[in-house]
mmCIF file of C-alpha atoms in Angstrom:
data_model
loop_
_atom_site.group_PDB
_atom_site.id
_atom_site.type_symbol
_atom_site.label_atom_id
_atom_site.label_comp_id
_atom_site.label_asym_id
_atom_site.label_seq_id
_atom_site.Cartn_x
_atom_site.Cartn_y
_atom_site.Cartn_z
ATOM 1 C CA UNK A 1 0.000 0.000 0.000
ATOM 2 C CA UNK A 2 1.342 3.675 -1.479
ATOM 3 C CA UNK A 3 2.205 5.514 2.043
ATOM 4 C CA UNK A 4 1.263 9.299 0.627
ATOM 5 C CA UNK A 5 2.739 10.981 3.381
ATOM 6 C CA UNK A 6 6.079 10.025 2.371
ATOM 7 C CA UNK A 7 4.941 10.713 -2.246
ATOM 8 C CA UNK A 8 7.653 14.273 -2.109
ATOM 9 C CA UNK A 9 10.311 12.595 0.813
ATOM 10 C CA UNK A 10 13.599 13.232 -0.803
ATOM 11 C CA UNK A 11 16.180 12.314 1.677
ATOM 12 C CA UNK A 12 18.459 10.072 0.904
ATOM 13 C CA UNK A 13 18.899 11.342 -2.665
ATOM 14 C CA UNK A 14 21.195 13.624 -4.195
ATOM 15 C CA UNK A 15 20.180 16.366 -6.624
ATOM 16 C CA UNK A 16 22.818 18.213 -9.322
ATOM 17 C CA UNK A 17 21.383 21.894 -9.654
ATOM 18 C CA UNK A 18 22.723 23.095 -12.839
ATOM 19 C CA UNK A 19 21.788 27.118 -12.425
ATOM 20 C CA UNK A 20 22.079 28.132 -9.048
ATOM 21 C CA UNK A 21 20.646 31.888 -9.254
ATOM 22 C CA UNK A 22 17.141 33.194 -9.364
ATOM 23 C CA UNK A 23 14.545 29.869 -9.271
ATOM 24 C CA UNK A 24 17.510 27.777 -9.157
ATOM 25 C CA UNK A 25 18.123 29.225 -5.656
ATOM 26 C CA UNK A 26 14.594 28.575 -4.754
ATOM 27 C CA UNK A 27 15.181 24.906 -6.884
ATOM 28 C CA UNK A 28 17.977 24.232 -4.761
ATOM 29 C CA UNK A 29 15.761 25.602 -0.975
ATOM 30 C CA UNK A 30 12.697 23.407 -2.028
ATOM 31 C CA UNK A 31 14.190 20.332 -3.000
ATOM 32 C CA UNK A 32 16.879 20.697 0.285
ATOM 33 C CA UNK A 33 13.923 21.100 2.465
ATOM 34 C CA UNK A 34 12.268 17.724 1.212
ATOM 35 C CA UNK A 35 15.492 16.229 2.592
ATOM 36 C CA UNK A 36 17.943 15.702 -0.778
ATOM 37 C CA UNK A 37 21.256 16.667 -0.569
ATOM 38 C CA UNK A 38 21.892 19.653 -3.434
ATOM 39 C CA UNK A 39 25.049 19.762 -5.125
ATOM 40 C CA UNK A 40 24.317 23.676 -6.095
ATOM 41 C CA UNK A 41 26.653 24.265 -9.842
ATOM 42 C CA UNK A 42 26.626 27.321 -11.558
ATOM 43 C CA UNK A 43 29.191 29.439 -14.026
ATOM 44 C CA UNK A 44 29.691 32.086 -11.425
ATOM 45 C CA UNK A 45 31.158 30.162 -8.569
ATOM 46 C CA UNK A 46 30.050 32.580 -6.316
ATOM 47 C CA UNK A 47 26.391 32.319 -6.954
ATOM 48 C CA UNK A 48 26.927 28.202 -6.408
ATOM 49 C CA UNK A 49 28.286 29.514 -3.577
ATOM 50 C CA UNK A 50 25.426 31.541 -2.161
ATOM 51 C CA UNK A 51 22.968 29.231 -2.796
ATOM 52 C CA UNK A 52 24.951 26.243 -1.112
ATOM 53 C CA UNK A 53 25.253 28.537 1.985
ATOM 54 C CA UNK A 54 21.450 29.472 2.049
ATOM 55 C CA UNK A 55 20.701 25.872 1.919
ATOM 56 C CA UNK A 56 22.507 24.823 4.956
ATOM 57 C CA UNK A 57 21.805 28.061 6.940
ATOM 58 C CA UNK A 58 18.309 26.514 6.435
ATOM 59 C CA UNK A 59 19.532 22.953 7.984
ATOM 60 C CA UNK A 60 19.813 21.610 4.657
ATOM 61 C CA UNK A 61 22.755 19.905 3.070
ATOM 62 C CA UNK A 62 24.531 21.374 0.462
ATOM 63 C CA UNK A 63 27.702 22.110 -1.573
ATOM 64 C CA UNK A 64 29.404 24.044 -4.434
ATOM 65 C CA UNK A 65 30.319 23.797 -7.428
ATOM 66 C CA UNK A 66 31.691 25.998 -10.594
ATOM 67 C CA UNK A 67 30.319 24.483 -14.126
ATOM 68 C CA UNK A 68 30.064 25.319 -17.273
ATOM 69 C CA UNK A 69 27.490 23.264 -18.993
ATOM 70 C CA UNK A 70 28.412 24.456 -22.661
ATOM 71 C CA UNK A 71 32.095 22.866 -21.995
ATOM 72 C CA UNK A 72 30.941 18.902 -22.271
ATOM 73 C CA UNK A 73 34.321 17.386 -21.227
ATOM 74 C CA UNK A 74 34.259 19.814 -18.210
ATOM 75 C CA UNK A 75 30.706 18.569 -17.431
ATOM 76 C CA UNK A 76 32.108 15.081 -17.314
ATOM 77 C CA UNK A 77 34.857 15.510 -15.280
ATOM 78 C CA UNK A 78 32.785 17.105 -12.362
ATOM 79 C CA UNK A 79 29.949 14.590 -13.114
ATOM 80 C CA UNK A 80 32.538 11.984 -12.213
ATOM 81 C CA UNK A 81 33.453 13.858 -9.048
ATOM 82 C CA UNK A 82 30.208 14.446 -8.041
ATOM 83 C CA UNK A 83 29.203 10.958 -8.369
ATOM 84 C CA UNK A 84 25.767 8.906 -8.003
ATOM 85 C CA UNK A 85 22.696 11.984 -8.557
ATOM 86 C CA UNK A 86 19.508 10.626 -8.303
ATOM 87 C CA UNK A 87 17.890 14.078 -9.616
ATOM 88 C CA UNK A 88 19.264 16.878 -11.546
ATOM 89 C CA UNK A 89 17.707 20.626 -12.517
ATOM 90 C CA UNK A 90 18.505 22.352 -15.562
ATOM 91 C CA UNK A 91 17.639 26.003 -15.287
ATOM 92 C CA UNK A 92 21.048 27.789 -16.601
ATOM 93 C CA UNK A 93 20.302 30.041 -20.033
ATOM 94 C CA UNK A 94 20.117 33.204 -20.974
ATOM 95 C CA UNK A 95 18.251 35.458 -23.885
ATOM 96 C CA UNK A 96 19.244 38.048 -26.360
ATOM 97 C CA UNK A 97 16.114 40.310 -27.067
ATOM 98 C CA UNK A 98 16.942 40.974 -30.734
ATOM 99 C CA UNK A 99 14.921 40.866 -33.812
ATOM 100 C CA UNK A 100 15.846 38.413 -36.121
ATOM 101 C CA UNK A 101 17.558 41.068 -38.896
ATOM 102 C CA UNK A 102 19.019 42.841 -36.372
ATOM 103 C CA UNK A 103 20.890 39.729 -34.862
ATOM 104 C CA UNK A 104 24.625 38.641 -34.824
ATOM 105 C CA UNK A 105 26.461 35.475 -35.570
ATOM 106 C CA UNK A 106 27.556 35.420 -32.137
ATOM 107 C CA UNK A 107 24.915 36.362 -30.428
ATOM 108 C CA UNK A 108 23.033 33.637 -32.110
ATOM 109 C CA UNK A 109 26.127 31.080 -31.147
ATOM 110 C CA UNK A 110 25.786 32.054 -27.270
ATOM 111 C CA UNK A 111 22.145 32.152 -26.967
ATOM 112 C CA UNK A 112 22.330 28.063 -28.713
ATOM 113 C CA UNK A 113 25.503 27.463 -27.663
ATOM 114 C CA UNK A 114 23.837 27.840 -23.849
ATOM 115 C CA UNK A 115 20.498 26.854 -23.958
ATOM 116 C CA UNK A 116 20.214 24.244 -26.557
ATOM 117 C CA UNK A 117 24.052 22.735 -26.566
ATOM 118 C CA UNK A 118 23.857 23.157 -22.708
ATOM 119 C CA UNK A 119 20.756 21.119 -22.386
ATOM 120 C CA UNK A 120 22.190 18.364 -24.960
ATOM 121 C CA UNK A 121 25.817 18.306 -22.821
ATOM 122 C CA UNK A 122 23.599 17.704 -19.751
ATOM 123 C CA UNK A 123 21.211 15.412 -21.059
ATOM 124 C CA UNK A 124 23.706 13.097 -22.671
ATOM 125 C CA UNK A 125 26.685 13.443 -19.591
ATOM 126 C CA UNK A 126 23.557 13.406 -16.777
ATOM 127 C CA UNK A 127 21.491 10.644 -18.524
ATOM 128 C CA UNK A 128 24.695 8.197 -19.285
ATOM 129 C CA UNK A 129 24.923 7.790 -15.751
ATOM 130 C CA UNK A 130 21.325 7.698 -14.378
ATOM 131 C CA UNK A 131 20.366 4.911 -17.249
ATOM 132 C CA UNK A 132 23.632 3.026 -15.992
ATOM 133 C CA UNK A 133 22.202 3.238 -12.196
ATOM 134 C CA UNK A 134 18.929 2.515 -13.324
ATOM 135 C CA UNK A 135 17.265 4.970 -11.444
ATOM 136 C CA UNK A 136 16.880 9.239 -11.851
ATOM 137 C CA UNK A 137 14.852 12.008 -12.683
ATOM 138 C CA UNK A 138 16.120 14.997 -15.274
ATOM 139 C CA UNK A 139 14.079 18.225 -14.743
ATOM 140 C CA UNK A 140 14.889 20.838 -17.591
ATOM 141 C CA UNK A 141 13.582 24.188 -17.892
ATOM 142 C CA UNK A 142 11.520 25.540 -21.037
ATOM 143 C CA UNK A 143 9.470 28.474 -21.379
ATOM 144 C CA UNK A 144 5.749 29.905 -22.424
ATOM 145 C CA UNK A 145 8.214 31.179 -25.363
ATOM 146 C CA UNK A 146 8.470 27.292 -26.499
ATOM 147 C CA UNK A 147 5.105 28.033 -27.787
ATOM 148 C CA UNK A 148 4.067 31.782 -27.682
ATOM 149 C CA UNK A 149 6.502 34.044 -29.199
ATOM 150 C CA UNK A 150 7.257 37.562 -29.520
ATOM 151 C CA UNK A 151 8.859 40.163 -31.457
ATOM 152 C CA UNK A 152 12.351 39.813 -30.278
ATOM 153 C CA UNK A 153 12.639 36.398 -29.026
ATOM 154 C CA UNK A 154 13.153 34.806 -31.442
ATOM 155 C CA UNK A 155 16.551 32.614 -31.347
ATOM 156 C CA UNK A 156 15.640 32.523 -27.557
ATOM 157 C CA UNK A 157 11.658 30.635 -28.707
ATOM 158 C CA UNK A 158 13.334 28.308 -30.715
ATOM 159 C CA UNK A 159 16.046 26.780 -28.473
ATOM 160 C CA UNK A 160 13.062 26.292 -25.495
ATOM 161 C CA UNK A 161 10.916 24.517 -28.069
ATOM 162 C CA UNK A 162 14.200 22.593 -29.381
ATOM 163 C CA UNK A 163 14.947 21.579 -25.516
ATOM 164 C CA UNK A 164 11.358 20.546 -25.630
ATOM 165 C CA UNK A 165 12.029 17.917 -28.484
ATOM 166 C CA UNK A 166 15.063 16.832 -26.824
ATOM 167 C CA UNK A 167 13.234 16.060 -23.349
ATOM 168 C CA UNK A 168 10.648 13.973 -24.857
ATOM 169 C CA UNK A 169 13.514 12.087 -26.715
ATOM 170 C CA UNK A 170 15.398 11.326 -23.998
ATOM 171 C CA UNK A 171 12.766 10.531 -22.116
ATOM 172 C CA UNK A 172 11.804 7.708 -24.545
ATOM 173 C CA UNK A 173 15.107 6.662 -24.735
ATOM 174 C CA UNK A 174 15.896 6.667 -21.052
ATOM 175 C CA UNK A 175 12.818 5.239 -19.965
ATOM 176 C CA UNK A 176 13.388 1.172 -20.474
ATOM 177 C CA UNK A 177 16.141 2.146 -17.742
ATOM 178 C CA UNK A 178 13.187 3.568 -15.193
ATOM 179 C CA UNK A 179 14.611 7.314 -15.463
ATOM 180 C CA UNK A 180 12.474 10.186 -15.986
ATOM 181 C CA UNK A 181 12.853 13.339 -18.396
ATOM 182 C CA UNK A 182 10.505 16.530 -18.250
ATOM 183 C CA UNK A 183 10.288 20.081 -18.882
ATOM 184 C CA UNK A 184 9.275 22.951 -16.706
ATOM 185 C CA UNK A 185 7.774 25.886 -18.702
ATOM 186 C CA UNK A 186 7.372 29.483 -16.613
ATOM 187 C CA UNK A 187 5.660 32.160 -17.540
ATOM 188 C CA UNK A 188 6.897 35.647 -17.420
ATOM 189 C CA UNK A 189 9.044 35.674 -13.538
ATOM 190 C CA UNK A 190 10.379 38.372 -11.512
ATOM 191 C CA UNK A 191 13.843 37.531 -11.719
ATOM 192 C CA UNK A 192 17.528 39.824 -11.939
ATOM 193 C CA UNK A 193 17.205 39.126 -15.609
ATOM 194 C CA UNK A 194 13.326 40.591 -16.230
ATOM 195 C CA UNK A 195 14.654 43.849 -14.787
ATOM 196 C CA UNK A 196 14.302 45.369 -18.200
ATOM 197 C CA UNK A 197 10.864 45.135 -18.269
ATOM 198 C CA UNK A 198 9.986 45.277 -15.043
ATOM 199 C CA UNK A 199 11.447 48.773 -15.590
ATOM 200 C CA UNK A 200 9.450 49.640 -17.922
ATOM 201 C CA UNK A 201 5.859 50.296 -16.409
ATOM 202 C CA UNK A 202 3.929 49.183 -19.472
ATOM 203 C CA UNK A 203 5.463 46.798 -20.097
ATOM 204 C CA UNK A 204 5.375 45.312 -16.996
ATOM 205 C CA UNK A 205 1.373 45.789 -17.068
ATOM 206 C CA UNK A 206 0.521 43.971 -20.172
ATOM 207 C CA UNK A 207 3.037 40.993 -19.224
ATOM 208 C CA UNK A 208 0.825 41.022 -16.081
ATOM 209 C CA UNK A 209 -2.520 41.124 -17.588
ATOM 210 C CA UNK A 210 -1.906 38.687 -19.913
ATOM 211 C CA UNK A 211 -2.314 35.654 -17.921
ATOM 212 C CA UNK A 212 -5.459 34.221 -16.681
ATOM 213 C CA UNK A 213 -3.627 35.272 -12.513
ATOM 214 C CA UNK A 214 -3.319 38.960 -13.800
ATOM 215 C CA UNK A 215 0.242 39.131 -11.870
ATOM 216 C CA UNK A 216 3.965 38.038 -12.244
ATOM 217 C CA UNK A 217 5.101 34.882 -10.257
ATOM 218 C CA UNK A 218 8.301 34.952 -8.014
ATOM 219 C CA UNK A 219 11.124 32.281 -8.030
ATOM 220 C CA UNK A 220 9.693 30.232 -5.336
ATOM 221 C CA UNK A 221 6.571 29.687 -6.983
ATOM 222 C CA UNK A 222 8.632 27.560 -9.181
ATOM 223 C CA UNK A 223 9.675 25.278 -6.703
ATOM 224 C CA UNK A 224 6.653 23.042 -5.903
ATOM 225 C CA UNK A 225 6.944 21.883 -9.824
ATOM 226 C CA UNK A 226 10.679 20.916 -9.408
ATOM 227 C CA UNK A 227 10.063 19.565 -6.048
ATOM 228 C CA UNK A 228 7.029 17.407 -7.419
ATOM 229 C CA UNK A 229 8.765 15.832 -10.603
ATOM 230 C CA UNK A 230 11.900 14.854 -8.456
ATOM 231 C CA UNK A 231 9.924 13.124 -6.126
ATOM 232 C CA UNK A 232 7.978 10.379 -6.099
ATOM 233 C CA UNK A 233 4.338 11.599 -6.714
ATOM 234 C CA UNK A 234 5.307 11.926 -10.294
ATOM 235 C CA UNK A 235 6.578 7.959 -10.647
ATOM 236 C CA UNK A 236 4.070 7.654 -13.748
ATOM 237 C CA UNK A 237 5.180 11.136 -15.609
ATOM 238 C CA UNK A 238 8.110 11.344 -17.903
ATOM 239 C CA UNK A 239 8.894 13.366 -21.705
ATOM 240 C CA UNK A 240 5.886 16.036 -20.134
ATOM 241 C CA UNK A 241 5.972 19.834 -20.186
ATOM 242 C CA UNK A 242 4.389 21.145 -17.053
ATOM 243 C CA UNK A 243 3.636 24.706 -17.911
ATOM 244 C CA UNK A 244 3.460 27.231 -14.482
ATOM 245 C CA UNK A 245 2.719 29.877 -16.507
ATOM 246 C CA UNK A 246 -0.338 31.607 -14.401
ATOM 247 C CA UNK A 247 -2.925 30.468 -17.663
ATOM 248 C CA UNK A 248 0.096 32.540 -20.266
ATOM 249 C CA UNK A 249 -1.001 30.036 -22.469
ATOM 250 C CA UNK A 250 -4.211 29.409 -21.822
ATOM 251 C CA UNK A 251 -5.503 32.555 -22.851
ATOM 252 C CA UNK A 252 -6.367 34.188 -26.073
ATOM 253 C CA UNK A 253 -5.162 37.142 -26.693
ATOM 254 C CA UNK A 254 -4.693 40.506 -24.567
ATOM 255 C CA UNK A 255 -8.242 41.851 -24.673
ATOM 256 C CA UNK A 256 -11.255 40.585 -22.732
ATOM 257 C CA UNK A 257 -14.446 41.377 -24.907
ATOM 258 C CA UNK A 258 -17.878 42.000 -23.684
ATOM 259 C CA UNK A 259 -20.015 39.050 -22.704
#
């Protein structure tokens, strides 16, 4: 008989957090709280850093780590160091809000070199070992922009809908192992990196408006999701996109007509 009480009970399992800033700090909190141990990686060692320290001023256990997740040989070697994760969280990438004519060769390059060679690097290093245990769950993060683009985001929409494709691959080709592969996909967050718009009081409105919630989420509302498809409630659910998007996506359009 299922014991319920115990369905999100992490301890006893080690999670990789691969983005340590913004919901990657809250990633790290939640799933430390359930009782995993968080291996907290990040390119700016000092974020990993932060995190790590937050955790275990909280009681939780935690460490540091500085990776790079676009350098795949690098990625192995700490993998090996690390060792045995029985979860790992993918939030690192980053955006260049460009129109498409008005975009560079490299900005193009770091935008897919990070968020769609990133997420390949991890899913092939990450997976290799978790199929050869037997046992994991991969937890990558998309975006409403996977579906519902913009002017401007352009190269940024296509590398969340390619990351997409390559959880439900891996998920069907992981899965005769018993490890799990799924997608997170926020809505519009208030994070360092929305500053721009959040700036911008407009802006900031319409974003808000637009979803069925009428408001921004924070980091931490973020967490439950990632804390939920680590665990075992979500035993049964693998090569999903589980959109926390405040109904982004749900509704149509920006203007509620008379009824």
């Amino acid at each position: 008989m299922t014991d319920y009480r115990t369905l999100f009970d992490l301890q006893g399992r080690r999670a990789l957090l691969l983005g340590a800033g913004g919901i990657g700090r809250e990633a790290g909190l939640a799933l430390a709280a359930h009782g995993a141990e968080v291996v907290c990686a990040d390119r700016d060692p000092e974020t990993a850093k932060a995190t790590a320290e937050a955790i275990t001023a909280d009681g939780g256990l935690a460490g540091a780590l500085a990776l790079d997740v676009t350098e795949a040989d690098a990625l192995a070697r700490h993998l090996d160091e690390v060792g045995d994760v029985d979860v790992a969280v993918l939030t690192a990438a980053m955006n260049v809000r460009k129109r498409l004519l008005d975009y560079t060769d490299d900005e193009f390059d770091r935008v897919v070199g990070l968020n769609l060679c990133g997420t390949f690097n991890v899913l092939r290093g990450v997976g290799a070992r978790m199929v050869a245990r037997g046992t994991g769950s991969i937890i990558a993060f998309s975006s409403i922009r996977a579906r519902t683009v913009e002017p401007g985001q352009s190269v940024y929409a296509a590398t969340k809908a390619a990351l997409e494709s390559l959880v439900r691959a891996a998920a069907v080709e992981f899965g005769e192992a018993g490890v799990r592969v799924n997608a997170i996909a926020p809505g519009v967050v208030e994070t360092p990196l929305t500053a721009q718009i959040k700036a911008d009081e407009d802006w900031y409105r319409a974003y808000a408006t637009k979803g069925a919630l009428g408001r921004w989420s924070v980091p931490s509302e973020l967490a439950g999701a990632v804390v939920y498809l680590a665990s075992d409630a979500s035993s049964f659910v693998t090569g999903s996109t589980l959109s926390v998007d405040g109904g982004w996506t749900a509704v149509d359009g920006r203007f509620t007509p008379p009824t």
